[in-house]
Coordinates of C-alpha atoms in Angstrom, one line a residue:
A444 CA 77.2 104.0 168.3
T445 CA 78.9 100.8 169.4
S446 CA 77.6 98.9 166.4
S447 CA 78.8 101.7 164.1
S448 CA 82.3 101.8 165.6
A449 CA 82.5 98.0 165.3
S450 CA 81.5 98.2 161.7
S451 CA 84.1 100.8 161.0
A452 CA 86.8 98.7 162.8
D453 CA 85.9 95.7 160.6
E454 CA 86.2 97.9 157.4
N455 CA 89.6 99.1 158.6
S456 CA 90.7 95.6 159.4
E457 CA 89.7 94.5 155.9
E458 CA 91.7 97.3 154.3
D459 CA 94.7 96.4 156.4
R460 CA 94.5 92.8 155.0
S461 CA 93.7 93.9 151.4
R462 CA 95.9 93.7 148.4
P463 CA 95.8 95.4 145.0
K464 CA 93.4 94.0 142.4
I465 CA 95.5 93.3 139.3
V466 CA 93.6 91.4 136.7
V467 CA 95.5 88.7 134.8
I468 CA 94.9 88.9 131.1
K469 CA 95.7 85.9 128.9
T470 CA 93.6 86.1 125.8
P471 CA 92.3 88.8 123.4
E472 CA 88.8 88.2 125.0
D473 CA 90.2 88.9 128.4
H474 CA 91.8 92.1 127.1
V475 CA 88.5 93.3 125.6
K476 CA 86.5 92.4 128.7
F477 CA 88.9 94.2 131.0
L478 CA 88.8 97.4 128.9
E479 CA 85.0 97.5 128.6
E480 CA 84.2 96.8 132.2
D481 CA 83.7 100.5 133.1
D482 CA 84.8 104.1 132.2
R483 CA 87.9 104.3 134.5
L484 CA 91.4 104.7 133.1
C485 CA 92.9 101.2 132.5
V486 CA 96.6 100.4 132.9
I487 CA 98.1 97.2 131.7
K488 CA 101.6 95.9 132.4
F489 CA 103.4 93.5 130.0
Y490 CA 106.2 91.5 131.5
A491 CA 107.9 88.1 131.4
N492 CA 108.8 85.8 134.3
W493 CA 112.4 85.5 132.9
C494 CA 112.9 89.3 132.8
K495 CA 114.8 90.5 135.9
S496 CA 113.9 94.2 135.2
C497 CA 110.3 93.2 135.0
Q498 CA 110.5 91.8 138.6
K499 CA 111.8 95.0 140.0
F500 CA 109.3 97.0 137.9
G501 CA 106.5 94.7 139.2
V502 CA 107.1 95.7 142.8
K503 CA 106.6 99.3 142.0
Y504 CA 103.6 98.5 139.8
R505 CA 101.9 96.6 142.6
H506 CA 102.5 99.5 144.9
L507 CA 100.9 101.9 142.4
A508 CA 98.0 99.6 141.9
F509 CA 97.5 99.5 145.7
E510 CA 97.5 103.3 146.0
E511 CA 95.3 104.1 142.9
G512 CA 93.4 101.0 142.1
D513 CA 90.9 98.6 143.6
R514 CA 91.8 96.5 146.7
I515 CA 90.5 93.1 147.5
I516 CA 91.0 90.5 150.2
A517 CA 92.4 87.1 149.3
G518 CA 89.7 84.7 148.3
S519 CA 87.2 87.4 147.4
S520 CA 86.7 89.3 144.1
S521 CA 84.6 92.1 145.7
P522 CA 86.7 95.2 146.3
V523 CA 87.0 96.6 149.8
H524 CA 88.3 99.8 148.3
T525 CA 87.4 101.3 144.8
G526 CA 90.2 103.2 143.1
E527 CA 90.2 105.7 140.3
V528 CA 92.2 103.4 138.0
R529 CA 92.0 99.7 137.1
F530 CA 95.1 97.6 136.7
A531 CA 96.0 94.4 134.8
E532 CA 99.0 92.5 133.6
V533 CA 100.0 90.2 130.8
E534 CA 102.8 87.6 131.0
Y535 CA 104.6 87.5 127.7
T536 CA 105.5 83.8 127.4
A537 CA 102.0 82.7 128.3
S538 CA 100.3 85.2 125.9
A539 CA 102.8 85.7 123.1
K540 CA 100.1 85.9 120.4
L541 CA 98.2 88.6 122.3
C542 CA 101.5 90.6 122.9
K543 CA 102.4 90.3 119.2
S544 CA 98.9 91.5 118.2
L545 CA 99.4 94.5 120.5
K546 CA 102.9 95.1 119.1
V547 CA 104.7 94.6 122.4
K548 CA 108.3 94.0 121.6
K549 CA 110.1 95.4 124.7
L550 CA 109.7 94.6 128.4
P551 CA 108.5 95.8 130.7
T552 CA 105.9 97.8 128.8
V553 CA 102.8 99.7 130.0
H554 CA 99.8 100.5 128.0
M555 CA 97.1 102.9 129.1
F556 CA 93.5 102.9 127.8
R557 CA 90.5 105.2 128.1
K558 CA 87.1 103.9 127.1
G559 CA 86.0 105.5 123.8
E560 CA 89.5 106.5 122.9
G561 CA 91.5 103.3 122.9
K562 CA 95.2 103.3 123.7
I563 CA 96.3 106.7 124.9
A564 CA 99.8 105.8 126.2
D565 CA 102.5 103.3 125.4
M566 CA 105.6 103.3 127.6
T567 CA 108.6 101.1 128.0
C568 CA 111.0 102.0 130.9
K569 CA 113.4 100.5 133.4
P570 CA 112.5 100.3 137.1
S571 CA 114.5 103.4 138.0
L572 CA 112.3 105.5 135.7
F573 CA 109.0 104.1 136.9
H574 CA 108.1 107.6 138.2
L575 CA 107.5 108.6 134.5
V576 CA 104.8 106.0 134.3
E577 CA 103.2 107.4 137.5
E578 CA 103.4 111.0 136.1
E579 CA 101.8 110.1 132.8
M580 CA 99.1 108.1 134.5
H581 CA 98.3 111.0 136.9
R582 CA 98.3 113.4 133.9
L583 CA 95.7 111.3 132.1
M584 CA 93.7 110.9 135.3
E585 CA 93.3 114.7 135.4
G586 CA 91.9 114.6 131.9
G587 CA 95.1 115.0 129.9
E588 CA 94.9 114.1 126.2
S589 CA 96.8 111.3 124.5
R590 CA 100.3 112.2 123.4
L591 CA 100.8 109.2 121.2
L592 CA 100.3 111.4 118.1
E593 CA 102.6 114.1 119.5
E594 CA 105.5 111.9 120.4
E595 CA 106.5 108.3 121.2
M596 CA 106.0 107.9 125.0
V597 CA 109.1 105.6 125.2
V598 CA 112.0 105.6 127.6
A599 CA 115.2 103.7 127.0
V600 CA 115.7 100.7 129.3
G601 CA 119.2 99.6 128.6
E602 CA 121.2 97.7 126.0
K603 CA 120.9 94.1 127.1
S604 CA 119.0 91.8 124.8
L605 CA 116.8 89.1 126.4
P606 CA 116.3 85.5 125.2
K607 CA 114.1 85.2 122.1
P608 CA 110.9 83.3 123.0
K609 CA 109.8 81.2 120.0
E610 CA 110.0 83.5 117.0
E611 CA 109.2 86.8 118.6
K612 CA 112.1 89.0 119.4
V613 CA 111.7 90.8 122.8
V614 CA 114.4 92.9 124.2
V615 CA 114.8 94.9 127.4
G616 CA 114.8 98.4 125.9
D617 CA 117.4 99.3 123.2
P618 CA 117.8 103.0 123.3
I619 CA 115.1 104.7 121.2
A620 CA 115.4 108.2 119.9
V621 CA 112.2 110.2 120.5
T622 CA 111.5 112.4 117.6
N623 CA 109.1 115.2 117.7
N624 CA 108.8 117.7 114.8
N625 CA 106.0 119.6 116.5
N626 CA 106.1 122.7 118.6
S627 CA 105.7 122.7 122.4
N628 CA 101.9 122.5 122.3
G629 CA 101.9 119.6 119.9
N630 CA 100.7 121.5 116.8
V631 CA 102.5 121.8 113.5
T632 CA 103.0 125.5 112.9
S633 CA 102.8 127.4 109.6
T634 CA 106.4 128.4 110.2
S635 CA 107.5 124.8 109.7
F636 CA 105.7 124.6 106.4
D637 CA 107.2 128.0 105.3
G638 CA 110.7 126.7 106.1
L639 CA 110.1 123.5 104.1
A640 CA 108.9 125.6 101.2
D641 CA 112.0 127.8 101.4
E642 CA 114.2 124.7 101.3
I643 CA 112.4 123.4 98.2
M644 CA 112.6 126.8 96.3
T645 CA 116.3 127.1 97.2
S646 CA 117.0 123.6 95.9
L647 CA 115.1 124.3 92.7
G648 CA 117.1 127.6 92.3
M649 CA 120.4 125.8 92.7
K650 CA 119.4 123.2 90.1
E651 CA 118.4 126.0 87.7
E652 CA 121.8 127.8 88.2
E653 CA 123.6 124.5 87.6
K654 CA 121.7 124.1 84.3
V655 CA 122.6 127.6 83.2
G656 CA 126.2 127.2 84.2
T657 CA 126.4 123.9 82.2
K658 CA 124.9 125.6 79.1
K659 CA 127.5 128.4 79.3
E660 CA 130.3 125.9 79.6
K661 CA 129.0 124.0 76.5
N662 CA 128.8 127.3 74.5
S663 CA 132.4 128.3 75.4
W664 CA 133.6 125.3 73.4
F665 CA 132.1 126.9 70.3
P666 CA 133.2 130.6 70.2
F667 CA 132.5 130.9 66.5
S668 CA 129.0 131.7 65.2
F669 CA 127.6 129.6 62.4

């Protein structure tokens, strides 16, 4: 019993000294390797060292990674706690080509991936709206489906443009209008098609009336029959 309690105490001590395991991705190969490691939900943060919003966002991201992801002790790669989600990060300046290939143009941005499905969430938001990232992640953890085809999972960050590294323009969130022509459950209804058909028929009817009206006007100039 003494040995068991000592072992338990050691494990608790390790967890107290643990930190979140956030994998650093620098190359396309790193990206692929991270996504293919296992079947857990993968969350990747894209940030830049010169982005102040990213720094505040990063504090909340590390806290989330500690709560839901793997934990390790400094100097060791073996987790002392295994989470339900795996976390990683990409620094924009050091991996500009990778970010460009993944179409990352705003910071901070978060991508979420599920093995066999690819990217299932793409979000850009300011630190004060980080709870939206948490909510989407938990929804996906519970088996929720991707909403990328239903709507853009994007949240406006602000209006300030950041410096332009090399030739790639990166801004801290210009406001983006989220458009969604679908109904509440994400499916296009027959009603929407009927409405479109009515608009087309009405337009054609108006054009036909215009033609008839024009013809009558022309005939009025020639009241005599020949």
